[in-house]
Short mmCIF file of C-alpha atoms in Angstrom, two decimals:
data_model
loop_
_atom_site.label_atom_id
_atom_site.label_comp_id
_atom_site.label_asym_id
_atom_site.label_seq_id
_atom_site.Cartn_x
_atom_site.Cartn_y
_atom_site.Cartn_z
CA UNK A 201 -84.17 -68.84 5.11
CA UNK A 202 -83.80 -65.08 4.65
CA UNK A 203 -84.35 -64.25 8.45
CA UNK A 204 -81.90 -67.12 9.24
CA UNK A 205 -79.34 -65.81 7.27
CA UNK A 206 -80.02 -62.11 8.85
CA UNK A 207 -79.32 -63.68 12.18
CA UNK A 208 -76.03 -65.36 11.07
CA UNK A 209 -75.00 -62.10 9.66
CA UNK A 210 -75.98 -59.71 12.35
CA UNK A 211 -74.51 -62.24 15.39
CA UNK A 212 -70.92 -61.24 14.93
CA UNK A 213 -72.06 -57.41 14.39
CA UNK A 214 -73.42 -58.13 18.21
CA UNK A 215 -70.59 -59.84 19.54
CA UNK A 216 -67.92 -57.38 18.44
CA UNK A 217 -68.02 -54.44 21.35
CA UNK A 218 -67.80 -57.26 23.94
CA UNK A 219 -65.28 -59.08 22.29
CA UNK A 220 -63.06 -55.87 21.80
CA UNK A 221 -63.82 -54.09 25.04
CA UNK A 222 -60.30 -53.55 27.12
CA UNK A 223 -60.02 -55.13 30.66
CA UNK A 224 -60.38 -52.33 33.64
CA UNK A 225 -57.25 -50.50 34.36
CA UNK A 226 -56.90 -50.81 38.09
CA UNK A 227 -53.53 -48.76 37.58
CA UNK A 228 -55.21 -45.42 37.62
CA UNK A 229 -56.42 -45.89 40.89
CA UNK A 230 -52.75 -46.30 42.63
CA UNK A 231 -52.50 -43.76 45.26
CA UNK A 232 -48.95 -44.91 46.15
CA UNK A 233 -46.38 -47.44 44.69
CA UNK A 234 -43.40 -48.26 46.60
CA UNK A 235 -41.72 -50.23 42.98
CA UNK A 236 -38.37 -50.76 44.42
CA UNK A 237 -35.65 -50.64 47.61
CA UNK A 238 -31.97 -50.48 48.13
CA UNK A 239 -30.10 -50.91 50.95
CA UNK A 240 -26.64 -50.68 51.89
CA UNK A 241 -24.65 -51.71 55.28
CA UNK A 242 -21.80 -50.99 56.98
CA UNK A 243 -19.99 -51.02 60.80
CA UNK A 244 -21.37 -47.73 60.77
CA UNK A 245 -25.33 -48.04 59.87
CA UNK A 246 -27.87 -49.27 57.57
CA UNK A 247 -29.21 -47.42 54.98
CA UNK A 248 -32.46 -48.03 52.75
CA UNK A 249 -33.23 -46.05 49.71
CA UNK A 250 -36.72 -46.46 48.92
CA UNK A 251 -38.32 -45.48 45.42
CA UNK A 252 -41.87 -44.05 45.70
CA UNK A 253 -44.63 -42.60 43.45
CA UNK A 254 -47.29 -40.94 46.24
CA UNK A 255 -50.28 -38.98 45.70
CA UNK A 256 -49.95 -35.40 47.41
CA UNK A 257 -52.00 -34.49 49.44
CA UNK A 258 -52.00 -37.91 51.15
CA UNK A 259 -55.19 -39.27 52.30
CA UNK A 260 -57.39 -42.42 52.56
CA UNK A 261 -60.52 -41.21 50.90
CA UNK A 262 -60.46 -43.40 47.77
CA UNK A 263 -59.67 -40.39 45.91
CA UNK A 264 -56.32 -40.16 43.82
CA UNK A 265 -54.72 -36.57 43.60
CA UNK A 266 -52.06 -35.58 41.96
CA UNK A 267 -48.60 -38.24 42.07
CA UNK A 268 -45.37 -37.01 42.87
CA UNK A 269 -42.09 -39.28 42.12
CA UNK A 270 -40.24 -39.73 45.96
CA UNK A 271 -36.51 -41.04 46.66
CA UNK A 272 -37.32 -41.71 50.70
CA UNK A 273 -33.32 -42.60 52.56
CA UNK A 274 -33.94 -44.21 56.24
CA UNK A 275 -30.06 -44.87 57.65
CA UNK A 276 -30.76 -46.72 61.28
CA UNK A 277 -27.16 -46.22 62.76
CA UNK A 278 -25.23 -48.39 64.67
CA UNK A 279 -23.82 -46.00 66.95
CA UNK A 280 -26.95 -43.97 69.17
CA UNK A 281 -24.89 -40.96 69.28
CA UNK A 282 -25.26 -40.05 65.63
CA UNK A 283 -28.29 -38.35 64.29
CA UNK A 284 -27.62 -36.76 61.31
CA UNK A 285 -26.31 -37.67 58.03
CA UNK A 286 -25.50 -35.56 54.62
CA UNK A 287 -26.49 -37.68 51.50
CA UNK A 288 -25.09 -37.72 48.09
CA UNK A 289 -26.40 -39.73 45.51
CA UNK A 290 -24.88 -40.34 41.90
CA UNK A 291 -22.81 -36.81 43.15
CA UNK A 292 -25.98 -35.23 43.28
CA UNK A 293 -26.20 -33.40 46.68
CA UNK A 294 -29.70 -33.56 48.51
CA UNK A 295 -30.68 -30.59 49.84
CA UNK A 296 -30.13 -31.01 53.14
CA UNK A 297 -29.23 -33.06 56.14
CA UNK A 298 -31.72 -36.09 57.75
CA UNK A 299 -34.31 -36.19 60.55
CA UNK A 300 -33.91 -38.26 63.08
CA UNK A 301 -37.62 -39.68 64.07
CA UNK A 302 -37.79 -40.74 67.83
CA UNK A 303 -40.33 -43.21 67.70
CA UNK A 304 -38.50 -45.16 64.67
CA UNK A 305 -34.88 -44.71 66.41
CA UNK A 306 -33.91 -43.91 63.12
CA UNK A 307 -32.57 -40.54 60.20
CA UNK A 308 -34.95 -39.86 57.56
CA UNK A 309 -34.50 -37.98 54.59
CA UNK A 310 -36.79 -37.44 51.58
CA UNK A 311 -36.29 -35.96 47.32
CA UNK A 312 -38.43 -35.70 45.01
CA UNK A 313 -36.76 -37.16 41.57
CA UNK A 314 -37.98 -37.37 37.82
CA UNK A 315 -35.80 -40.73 37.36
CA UNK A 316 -35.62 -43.94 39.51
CA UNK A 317 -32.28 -45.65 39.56
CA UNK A 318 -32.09 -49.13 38.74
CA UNK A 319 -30.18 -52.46 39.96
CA UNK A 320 -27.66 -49.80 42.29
CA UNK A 321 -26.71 -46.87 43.21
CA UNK A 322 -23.41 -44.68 44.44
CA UNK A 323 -24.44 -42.96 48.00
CA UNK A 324 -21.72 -40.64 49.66
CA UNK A 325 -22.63 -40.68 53.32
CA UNK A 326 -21.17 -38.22 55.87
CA UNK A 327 -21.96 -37.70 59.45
CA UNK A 328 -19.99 -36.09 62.51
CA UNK A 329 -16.48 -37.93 62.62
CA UNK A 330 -17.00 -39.87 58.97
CA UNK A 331 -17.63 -40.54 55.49
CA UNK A 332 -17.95 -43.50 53.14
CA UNK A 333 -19.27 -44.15 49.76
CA UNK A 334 -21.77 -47.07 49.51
CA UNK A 335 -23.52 -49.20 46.75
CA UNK A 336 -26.98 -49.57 47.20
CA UNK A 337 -28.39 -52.60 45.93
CA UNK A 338 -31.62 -53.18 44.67
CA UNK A 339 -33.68 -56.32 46.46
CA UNK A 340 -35.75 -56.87 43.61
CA UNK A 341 -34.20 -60.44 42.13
CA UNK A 342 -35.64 -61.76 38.27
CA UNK A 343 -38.17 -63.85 39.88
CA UNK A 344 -39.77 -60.18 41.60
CA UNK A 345 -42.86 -59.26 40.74
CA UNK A 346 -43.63 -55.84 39.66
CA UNK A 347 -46.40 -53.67 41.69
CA UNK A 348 -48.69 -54.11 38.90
CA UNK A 349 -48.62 -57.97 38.84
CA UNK A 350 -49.26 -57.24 42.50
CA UNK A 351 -51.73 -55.23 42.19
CA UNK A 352 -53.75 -57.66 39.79
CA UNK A 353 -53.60 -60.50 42.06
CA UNK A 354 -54.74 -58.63 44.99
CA UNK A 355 -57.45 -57.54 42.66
CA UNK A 356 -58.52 -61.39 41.41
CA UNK A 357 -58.23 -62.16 45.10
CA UNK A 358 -60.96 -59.87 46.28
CA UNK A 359 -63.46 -59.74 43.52
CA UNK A 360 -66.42 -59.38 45.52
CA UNK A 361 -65.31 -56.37 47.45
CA UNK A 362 -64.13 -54.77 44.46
CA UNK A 363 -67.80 -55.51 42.47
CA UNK A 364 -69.43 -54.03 45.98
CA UNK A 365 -67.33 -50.33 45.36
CA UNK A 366 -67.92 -50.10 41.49
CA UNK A 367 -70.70 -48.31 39.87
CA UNK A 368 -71.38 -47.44 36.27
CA UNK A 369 -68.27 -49.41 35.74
CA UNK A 370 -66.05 -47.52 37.35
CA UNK A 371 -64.08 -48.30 40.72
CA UNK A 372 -64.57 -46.70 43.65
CA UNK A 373 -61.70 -46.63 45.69
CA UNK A 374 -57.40 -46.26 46.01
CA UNK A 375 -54.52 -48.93 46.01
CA UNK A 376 -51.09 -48.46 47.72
CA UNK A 377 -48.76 -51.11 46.85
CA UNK A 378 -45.24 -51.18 48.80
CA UNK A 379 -42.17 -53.52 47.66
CA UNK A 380 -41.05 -54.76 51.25
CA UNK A 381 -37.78 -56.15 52.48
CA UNK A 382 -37.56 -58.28 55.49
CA UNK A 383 -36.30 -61.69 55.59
CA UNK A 384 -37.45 -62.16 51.54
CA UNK A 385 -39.26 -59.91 49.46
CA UNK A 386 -43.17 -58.91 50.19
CA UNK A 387 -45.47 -56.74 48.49
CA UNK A 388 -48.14 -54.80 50.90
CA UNK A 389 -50.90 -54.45 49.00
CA UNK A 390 -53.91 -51.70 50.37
CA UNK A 391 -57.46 -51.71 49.02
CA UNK A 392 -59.23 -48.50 50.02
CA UNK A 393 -62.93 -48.39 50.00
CA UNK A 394 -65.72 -46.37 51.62
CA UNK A 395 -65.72 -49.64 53.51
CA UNK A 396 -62.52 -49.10 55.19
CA UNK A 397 -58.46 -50.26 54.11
CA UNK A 398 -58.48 -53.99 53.74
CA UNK A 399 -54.66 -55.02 54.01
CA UNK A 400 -52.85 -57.99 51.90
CA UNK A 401 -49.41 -59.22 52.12
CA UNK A 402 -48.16 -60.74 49.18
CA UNK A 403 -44.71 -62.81 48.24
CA UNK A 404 -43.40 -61.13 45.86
CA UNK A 405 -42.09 -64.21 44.51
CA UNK A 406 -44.97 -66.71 44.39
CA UNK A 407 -47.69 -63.97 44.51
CA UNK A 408 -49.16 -66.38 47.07
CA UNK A 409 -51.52 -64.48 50.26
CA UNK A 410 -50.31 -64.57 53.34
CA UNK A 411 -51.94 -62.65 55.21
CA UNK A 412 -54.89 -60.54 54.91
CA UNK A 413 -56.69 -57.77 57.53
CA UNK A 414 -59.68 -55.53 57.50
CA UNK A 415 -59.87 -52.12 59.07
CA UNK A 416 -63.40 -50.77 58.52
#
């Protein structure tokens, strides 16, 4: 009876790491998070204003380095003869003009930031023969998911390849996750391995997979 009641006694002892042990944060590993995107259009262009937390340097060997906090403007402009616009945002000057990119047709223009805006956002645009002041809005709607909830269900999606690139219970690899905009809202989520990027597009709504591609 003695030795019974030992074993009653000691089975919760036993239990209690496993049943306090924390889940495995797959956050830590995010090499780059695209969490939200604004646009803005007029006769004159279109402008996106994308928010962005990137590792620096940049580079798919399923190590994270250092992150660095990104406000990315692409302006695509209606008329060919423009390429180069002055940006303003919140009457904050950036510190220069754009780039236009030839193989994108488009002007790109990069800051780094300490704060994200949120919901919208005042941009004073000026370019050879005009100005305007825009409101950016966010695309994100109440039914968005975040890049975290994206992240986990890319995660409970491909189990097995995440078990094969952990050891000593620890992952292996990188995740970029990028809000996208095209006819609804996406999330792009990237799983980087020593096996190569495997690629999964996400609603951002439903969280359902639609589409998935390897590149070992």
């Amino acid at each position: 009876m003695k030795k019974f009641l030992s074993v009653v006694f000691l089975l919760p002892l036993l239990l209690l790491p496993s049943a306090c042990a924390r889940p495995y944060d797959y956050t830590k590993h995010l090499s780059e998070v695209r969490s939200d995107v604004f646009r803005a259009e007029t006769e004159a262009f279109v402008l996106t204003l994308s928010c962005l937390t990137r590792e620096h340097p940049y580079a798919s060997d399923t190590v994270v380095c250092p992150l660095t906090r990104l406000m990315e403007a692409v302006i695509v402009s209606k008329d060919k003869s423009v390429t180069e616009y002055t940006l303003r945002i919140d009457g904050t000057d950036w510190g220069g003009e754009t780039s236009y990119r030839t193989v994108e047709d488009d002007c790109y223009y990069s800051e780094s930031t300490d704060v994200f805006p949120e919901n919208s956002v005042s941009i004073h645009v000026e370019w050879a023969g005009g100005a305007v002041d825009v409101a950016a809005t966010s695309v994100k709607n109440e039914h968005t998911m975040s890049a975290e909830e994206a992240l986990e269900i890319a995660v409970g999606q491909e189990e097995e390849l995440i078990a094969r690139n952990t050891a000593n219970g620890e992952f292996c690899g990188e995740f970029r996750v990028r809000l996208l905009r095209r006819d609804a809202n996406y999330y792009y989520v990237g799983i980087v391995t020593k096996e190569g990027v495997l690629s999964l597009l996400l609603g951002a709504e439903s969280g359902e997979v639609l589409a998935r591609r390897e590149n070992g």
